[in-house]
Amino acid sequence: MTPKRAEEIVSQFSGKKILVVGDVVIDHYVHGVVERLNPEAPVPILEAREEHEATGGAGNTAKNLAQLGADTVVVGVVGKDEGASRYRALAEKEGYRPVVIEDISRPTTRKVRHIVNSQQLLRVDYEKVANVSEQVEDEIIEAIKHEVKQGAQAILVSDYAKGVVTRRVAETVMDAKRNGIFVAADIKPSRAPYFIGVDFISPNRKEAHEILALNQHEQGGRQAKELAHLLQEKMQCDVYVTLSADGVYVLTKDGVEKHVPQDHRVEVFDPSGAGDTSAATMTLAYLAGATPEEVAILSNAAGAVVVQKVGSVGLTQQELLNMLEHRHE
């Protein structure tokens, strides 16, 4: 991909109207140093030096879309608590619009990570993992329908298996696809049957095995090519198997098949959230008219940008273009 072609595609990300549906999270980070052990128990003592918060889960997907220039809305669920207002404030600061339903039966999902020298020491989760009630489900469905009527060009499902992506919510999304809305699914394996026939999926190697009910550790697991073919047969859609440092294996319904290697050699600080970045970039690339190979190249570059950062972060168009320009270095 030439720099001119890359800029042509990426510039078209701006203004695309994307609806993200999924499980929203507040990611709280505590950074500090460890210099001694706790005399009360054989554990390190973290001396906290700095704390900050960002949106995670489906919020991280929305953040990536927004920072890449898309007009982004996220539909999700929060608690009826102080975390709900914090989530809304964080989302607005990060550049996307939160449409979040308050559920009195659960807290706003929050993950607290304690970090030393860019390495996680401990993560504490505050959450309820269960499907939402029928009443909350109805509100989610109405919110999705409203946003589609407002002109959403694509829906990106960002499923973290916390209970938002129910069968009925999935059916609503798939109804939108049947009415001409582009739909991408970044889903947990248990929800895969709900999304047969989406436009594309982008599982990593582990998720691909799990969607197919295969043991990744049996004889080293299946090769990317076999995984892609089995996934396409099962899901009836374009498949992008993300392979971390090995790039992306592409197989489309139109017969495009190619392994697109990762040309970017960067120091990895934090791979968490790279899947969100990949799905967001792929969705925008599709809408911008990129070829399947170009979609994979852009995904590789976007992933290379964010793994150099720590925490739930996005990337800008310029960061993406800079990485593409130096892809062979």
Short mmCIF file of C-alpha atoms in Angstrom, two decimals:
data_model
loop_
_atom_site.label_atom_id
_atom_site.label_comp_id
_atom_site.label_asym_id
_atom_site.label_seq_id
_atom_site.Cartn_x
_atom_site.Cartn_y
_atom_site.Cartn_z
CA MET A 1 0.00 0.00 0.00
CA THR A 2 1.45 3.33 -1.05
CA PRO A 3 1.35 6.32 1.31
CA LYS A 4 -1.05 8.02 -1.08
CA ARG A 5 -3.45 5.06 -1.04
CA ALA A 6 -3.21 4.80 2.75
CA GLU A 7 -4.10 8.47 3.15
CA GLU A 8 -6.94 8.10 0.65
CA ILE A 9 -8.50 5.32 2.74
CA VAL A 10 -7.81 6.73 6.21
CA SER A 11 -9.09 10.20 5.34
CA GLN A 12 -12.47 8.65 4.61
CA PHE A 13 -12.77 7.43 8.21
CA SER A 14 -13.82 10.94 9.23
CA GLY A 15 -17.52 11.37 9.75
CA LYS A 16 -18.52 7.73 9.34
CA LYS A 17 -21.47 7.03 11.67
CA ILE A 18 -20.80 3.92 13.73
CA LEU A 19 -22.92 2.31 16.44
CA VAL A 20 -21.10 0.11 18.97
CA VAL A 21 -23.20 -2.37 20.95
CA GLY A 22 -21.73 -4.23 23.89
CA ASP A 23 -20.43 -4.34 27.44
CA VAL A 24 -19.01 -1.02 28.68
CA VAL A 25 -16.37 -0.86 31.40
CA ILE A 26 -14.47 1.70 33.44
CA ASP A 27 -10.77 0.86 33.43
CA HIS A 28 -9.02 2.28 36.51
CA TYR A 29 -5.23 2.24 36.62
CA VAL A 30 -3.05 2.53 39.73
CA HIS A 31 0.63 3.03 38.85
CA GLY A 32 3.29 2.71 41.49
CA VAL A 33 6.50 1.12 42.69
CA VAL A 34 7.29 -1.94 44.79
CA GLU A 35 10.25 -1.68 47.14
CA ARG A 36 9.36 -4.04 49.96
CA LEU A 37 7.22 -7.00 50.99
CA ASN A 38 4.24 -6.82 53.29
CA PRO A 39 5.28 -8.00 56.79
CA GLU A 40 1.69 -9.19 57.32
CA ALA A 41 1.71 -11.58 54.34
CA PRO A 42 4.17 -12.69 51.62
CA VAL A 43 2.94 -10.15 49.08
CA PRO A 44 4.52 -7.01 47.62
CA ILE A 45 3.45 -3.57 48.81
CA LEU A 46 2.54 -1.23 45.96
CA GLU A 47 3.29 2.40 46.74
CA ALA A 48 0.72 4.21 44.59
CA ARG A 49 2.12 7.17 42.67
CA GLU A 50 -0.52 7.92 40.02
CA GLU A 51 -4.10 6.95 39.15
CA HIS A 52 -6.25 7.50 36.07
CA GLU A 53 -9.37 6.15 34.39
CA ALA A 54 -10.52 5.43 30.84
CA THR A 55 -13.42 3.63 29.26
CA GLY A 56 -12.86 -0.01 28.42
CA GLY A 57 -14.69 -2.96 26.89
CA ALA A 58 -17.09 -1.73 24.22
CA GLY A 59 -16.10 1.76 25.35
CA ASN A 60 -12.54 1.12 24.22
CA THR A 61 -13.85 0.08 20.81
CA ALA A 62 -15.92 3.27 20.63
CA LYS A 63 -12.93 5.34 21.73
CA ASN A 64 -10.77 3.89 18.94
CA LEU A 65 -13.46 4.65 16.35
CA ALA A 66 -13.89 8.19 17.64
CA GLN A 67 -10.18 8.96 17.71
CA LEU A 68 -9.91 7.66 14.15
CA GLY A 69 -12.49 10.25 13.14
CA ALA A 70 -15.81 8.40 13.25
CA ASP A 71 -19.04 9.83 14.63
CA THR A 72 -19.49 7.15 17.28
CA VAL A 73 -22.26 6.10 19.64
CA VAL A 74 -22.09 3.23 22.13
CA VAL A 75 -25.16 1.43 23.49
CA GLY A 76 -24.47 -0.43 26.73
CA VAL A 77 -25.47 -0.88 30.36
CA VAL A 78 -24.21 0.74 33.57
CA GLY A 79 -25.36 0.53 37.16
CA LYS A 80 -27.57 3.04 38.88
CA ASP A 81 -24.55 4.34 40.74
CA GLU A 82 -21.81 6.92 40.82
CA GLY A 83 -19.89 4.92 38.23
CA ALA A 84 -22.60 5.63 35.66
CA SER A 85 -21.95 9.37 35.70
CA ARG A 86 -18.20 8.75 35.67
CA TYR A 87 -18.58 6.54 32.61
CA ARG A 88 -20.63 9.15 30.76
CA ALA A 89 -18.09 11.87 31.57
CA LEU A 90 -15.17 9.71 30.43
CA ALA A 91 -16.93 8.79 27.18
CA GLU A 92 -17.68 12.40 26.33
CA LYS A 93 -14.08 13.36 27.11
CA GLU A 94 -12.88 10.58 24.79
CA GLY A 95 -15.04 11.86 21.97
CA TYR A 96 -18.02 9.54 21.61
CA ARG A 97 -21.66 9.60 22.73
CA PRO A 98 -22.72 7.14 25.43
CA VAL A 99 -26.27 5.79 25.32
CA VAL A 100 -26.17 3.72 28.48
CA ILE A 101 -29.13 2.13 30.23
CA GLU A 102 -29.02 2.14 34.02
CA ASP A 103 -29.60 -1.28 35.60
CA ILE A 104 -30.31 -1.17 39.33
CA SER A 105 -29.43 -4.86 39.70
CA ARG A 106 -25.75 -4.48 38.78
CA PRO A 107 -22.83 -2.12 39.35
CA THR A 108 -21.13 -0.21 36.60
CA THR A 109 -18.44 -2.68 35.55
CA ARG A 110 -15.03 -1.50 36.74
CA LYS A 111 -11.61 -3.12 36.41
CA VAL A 112 -8.85 -1.82 38.67
CA ARG A 113 -5.34 -2.64 37.48
CA HIS A 114 -2.31 -2.17 39.73
CA ILE A 115 0.77 -1.62 37.59
CA VAL A 116 4.51 -1.54 38.21
CA ASN A 117 6.87 -0.59 35.37
CA SER A 118 4.17 -1.23 32.74
CA GLN A 119 3.51 -4.72 34.18
CA GLN A 120 0.28 -5.68 35.91
CA LEU A 121 0.71 -6.72 39.51
CA LEU A 122 -2.98 -7.32 40.23
CA ARG A 123 -6.41 -6.76 38.68
CA VAL A 124 -9.58 -6.37 40.75
CA ASP A 125 -12.96 -6.60 38.96
CA TYR A 126 -16.24 -5.11 40.18
CA GLU A 127 -18.99 -6.59 38.03
CA LYS A 128 -22.04 -8.77 37.66
CA VAL A 129 -21.82 -11.36 34.90
CA ALA A 130 -25.35 -12.35 33.90
CA ASN A 131 -27.74 -11.56 31.08
CA VAL A 132 -29.65 -8.33 31.59
CA SER A 133 -33.30 -8.47 32.57
CA GLU A 134 -36.04 -8.43 29.94
CA GLN A 135 -36.86 -4.83 30.84
CA VAL A 136 -33.27 -3.66 30.35
CA GLU A 137 -33.04 -5.79 27.21
CA ASP A 138 -36.09 -3.96 25.80
CA GLU A 139 -34.40 -0.61 26.48
CA ILE A 140 -31.21 -1.75 24.73
CA ILE A 141 -33.20 -2.90 21.71
CA GLU A 142 -35.11 0.39 21.49
CA ALA A 143 -31.83 2.32 21.73
CA ILE A 144 -30.32 0.29 18.88
CA LYS A 145 -33.37 0.82 16.68
CA HIS A 146 -33.32 4.56 17.41
CA GLU A 147 -29.65 4.93 16.51
CA VAL A 148 -30.14 2.97 13.29
CA LYS A 149 -32.97 5.36 12.35
CA GLN A 150 -30.61 8.25 13.07
CA GLY A 151 -28.38 7.11 10.22
CA ALA A 152 -25.82 4.65 11.59
CA GLN A 153 -23.82 3.25 8.68
CA ALA A 154 -22.46 0.28 10.59
CA ILE A 155 -22.90 -1.63 13.83
CA LEU A 156 -19.86 -3.09 15.57
CA VAL A 157 -20.74 -5.61 18.28
CA SER A 158 -18.16 -5.53 21.07
CA ASP A 159 -19.02 -8.47 23.31
CA TYR A 160 -17.25 -9.05 26.62
CA ALA A 161 -19.78 -11.65 27.85
CA LYS A 162 -21.07 -9.49 30.71
CA GLY A 163 -24.71 -9.85 29.68
CA VAL A 164 -25.59 -7.08 27.20
CA VAL A 165 -25.35 -9.15 24.01
CA THR A 166 -28.34 -11.43 24.50
CA ARG A 167 -30.05 -13.45 21.78
CA ARG A 168 -32.75 -10.80 21.33
CA VAL A 169 -30.19 -7.99 21.15
CA ALA A 170 -28.30 -10.01 18.54
CA GLU A 171 -31.50 -10.56 16.56
CA THR A 172 -32.08 -6.80 16.54
CA VAL A 173 -28.58 -6.22 15.19
CA MET A 174 -29.02 -8.90 12.52
CA ASP A 175 -32.36 -7.37 11.52
CA ALA A 176 -30.47 -4.13 10.90
CA LYS A 177 -28.06 -6.03 8.67
CA ARG A 178 -30.95 -7.46 6.66
CA ASN A 179 -32.08 -3.87 6.17
CA GLY A 180 -28.74 -2.82 4.70
CA ILE A 181 -26.62 -1.87 7.74
CA PHE A 182 -23.03 -3.13 7.72
CA VAL A 183 -22.43 -5.37 10.76
CA ALA A 184 -19.13 -6.54 12.24
CA ALA A 185 -18.91 -8.83 15.26
CA ASP A 186 -16.08 -8.89 17.79
CA ILE A 187 -17.68 -11.57 19.95
CA LYS A 188 -17.01 -14.15 22.60
CA PRO A 189 -17.32 -17.74 21.35
CA SER A 190 -20.56 -18.41 23.24
CA ARG A 191 -22.33 -15.67 21.22
CA ALA A 192 -21.01 -16.74 17.80
CA PRO A 193 -24.16 -18.68 16.80
CA TYR A 194 -26.17 -15.45 17.17
CA PHE A 195 -24.17 -13.73 14.43
CA ILE A 196 -23.99 -16.18 11.54
CA GLY A 197 -24.04 -14.14 8.35
CA VAL A 198 -22.46 -10.89 9.64
CA ASP A 199 -20.15 -8.99 7.32
CA PHE A 200 -16.96 -10.01 9.11
CA ILE A 201 -15.49 -11.43 12.30
CA SER A 202 -11.94 -10.90 13.56
CA PRO A 203 -11.13 -13.48 16.25
CA ASN A 204 -7.63 -14.10 17.52
CA ARG A 205 -6.19 -17.60 17.30
CA LYS A 206 -7.49 -18.60 20.75
CA GLU A 207 -11.00 -17.31 20.05
CA ALA A 208 -11.04 -19.01 16.66
CA HIS A 209 -10.37 -22.37 18.28
CA GLU A 210 -13.06 -21.75 20.89
CA ILE A 211 -15.71 -20.69 18.35
CA LEU A 212 -15.03 -23.98 16.54
CA ALA A 213 -15.00 -26.00 19.80
CA LEU A 214 -11.42 -27.06 19.13
CA ASN A 215 -8.63 -27.57 21.64
CA GLN A 216 -5.93 -25.00 20.91
CA HIS A 217 -3.37 -27.03 22.86
CA GLU A 218 -3.96 -30.37 21.16
CA GLN A 219 -0.93 -31.02 18.92
CA GLY A 220 -0.19 -27.30 18.84
CA GLY A 221 -3.63 -26.31 17.56
CA ARG A 222 -4.86 -25.78 14.00
CA GLN A 223 -3.09 -23.66 11.41
CA ALA A 224 -4.51 -20.25 10.54
CA LYS A 225 -5.60 -21.35 7.07
CA GLU A 226 -7.64 -24.26 8.42
CA LEU A 227 -9.15 -22.07 11.13
CA ALA A 228 -10.19 -19.46 8.57
CA HIS A 229 -11.88 -22.03 6.31
CA LEU A 230 -13.70 -23.70 9.20
CA LEU A 231 -14.81 -20.33 10.56
CA GLN A 232 -16.11 -19.19 7.20
CA GLU A 233 -18.06 -22.40 6.80
CA LYS A 234 -19.59 -21.95 10.25
CA MET A 235 -20.15 -18.19 10.28
CA GLN A 236 -20.88 -17.53 6.57
CA CYS A 237 -18.93 -14.27 6.50
CA ASP A 238 -15.55 -12.73 5.78
CA VAL A 239 -12.95 -13.92 8.28
CA TYR A 240 -9.86 -12.15 9.58
CA VAL A 241 -7.93 -14.36 12.00
CA THR A 242 -5.61 -12.04 13.93
CA LEU A 243 -2.26 -13.65 14.73
CA SER A 244 -0.48 -11.03 16.88
CA ALA A 245 3.13 -10.75 15.64
CA ASP A 246 2.31 -13.03 12.69
CA GLY A 247 -0.22 -10.64 11.19
CA VAL A 248 -3.68 -11.53 9.86
CA TYR A 249 -5.03 -14.45 7.82
CA VAL A 250 -7.76 -13.25 5.46
CA LEU A 251 -10.51 -15.34 3.86
CA THR A 252 -13.51 -13.66 2.25
CA LYS A 253 -16.75 -14.99 0.81
CA ASP A 254 -15.63 -13.62 -2.57
CA GLY A 255 -12.64 -15.95 -2.60
CA VAL A 256 -9.86 -13.64 -1.44
CA GLU A 257 -7.41 -15.65 0.64
CA LYS A 258 -4.12 -14.28 1.88
CA HIS A 259 -1.81 -14.25 4.86
CA VAL A 260 -0.86 -10.62 5.48
CA PRO A 261 2.27 -10.60 7.67
CA GLN A 262 2.93 -8.08 10.41
CA ASP A 263 5.63 -5.81 8.94
CA HIS A 264 5.88 -3.56 11.99
CA ARG A 265 8.46 -4.49 14.61
CA VAL A 266 7.69 -2.60 17.80
CA GLU A 267 8.25 -3.02 21.52
CA VAL A 268 5.08 -4.42 23.08
CA PHE A 269 4.10 -2.79 26.39
CA ASP A 270 0.45 -3.84 26.63
CA PRO A 271 -1.43 -6.06 24.14
CA SER A 272 -4.77 -5.67 25.94
CA GLY A 273 -7.29 -3.78 23.85
CA ALA A 274 -5.50 -4.49 20.57
CA GLY A 275 -8.46 -6.59 19.45
CA ASP A 276 -10.77 -3.61 19.94
CA THR A 277 -8.43 -1.45 17.87
CA SER A 278 -8.26 -4.07 15.15
CA ALA A 279 -12.05 -4.47 14.87
CA ALA A 280 -12.57 -0.70 14.85
CA THR A 281 -9.95 -0.13 12.14
CA MET A 282 -11.27 -2.97 9.99
CA THR A 283 -14.83 -1.64 10.18
CA LEU A 284 -13.79 1.84 9.07
CA ALA A 285 -11.55 0.42 6.35
CA TYR A 286 -14.46 -1.59 4.93
CA LEU A 287 -16.67 1.48 4.87
CA ALA A 288 -13.88 3.45 3.18
CA GLY A 289 -13.71 0.94 0.33
CA ALA A 290 -10.45 -0.82 1.22
CA THR A 291 -9.71 -4.22 -0.30
CA PRO A 292 -9.49 -7.21 2.08
CA GLU A 293 -5.68 -7.10 1.94
CA GLU A 294 -5.71 -3.36 2.67
CA VAL A 295 -8.08 -3.98 5.60
CA ALA A 296 -5.55 -6.42 7.07
CA ILE A 297 -2.59 -4.09 6.46
CA LEU A 298 -4.38 -1.25 8.23
CA SER A 299 -5.31 -3.56 11.12
CA ASN A 300 -1.69 -4.67 11.51
CA ALA A 301 -0.51 -1.06 11.62
CA ALA A 302 -3.19 0.03 14.08
CA GLY A 303 -2.36 -2.84 16.41
CA ALA A 304 1.33 -1.96 16.26
CA VAL A 305 0.51 1.58 17.40
CA VAL A 306 -1.59 0.67 20.44
CA VAL A 307 0.51 -2.20 21.84
CA GLN A 308 3.25 0.37 22.45
CA LYS A 309 0.92 2.18 24.86
CA VAL A 310 -0.30 1.08 28.29
CA GLY A 311 -3.98 0.75 29.08
CA SER A 312 -7.23 1.27 27.20
CA VAL A 313 -6.15 3.70 24.53
CA GLY A 314 -6.99 4.63 20.97
CA LEU A 315 -5.01 5.98 18.06
CA THR A 316 -5.30 8.87 15.67
CA GLN A 317 -5.34 8.88 11.89
CA GLN A 318 -1.89 10.46 11.91
CA GLU A 319 -0.45 7.76 14.19
CA LEU A 320 -1.85 5.12 11.87
CA LEU A 321 -0.43 6.80 8.77
CA ASN A 322 2.97 7.24 10.43
CA MET A 323 3.09 3.52 11.26
CA LEU A 324 2.12 2.59 7.70
CA GLU A 325 4.83 4.86 6.29
CA HIS A 326 7.50 3.08 8.36
CA ARG A 327 6.15 -0.45 7.96
CA HIS A 328 9.36 -1.92 6.58
CA GLU A 329 11.75 -0.36 9.10
#
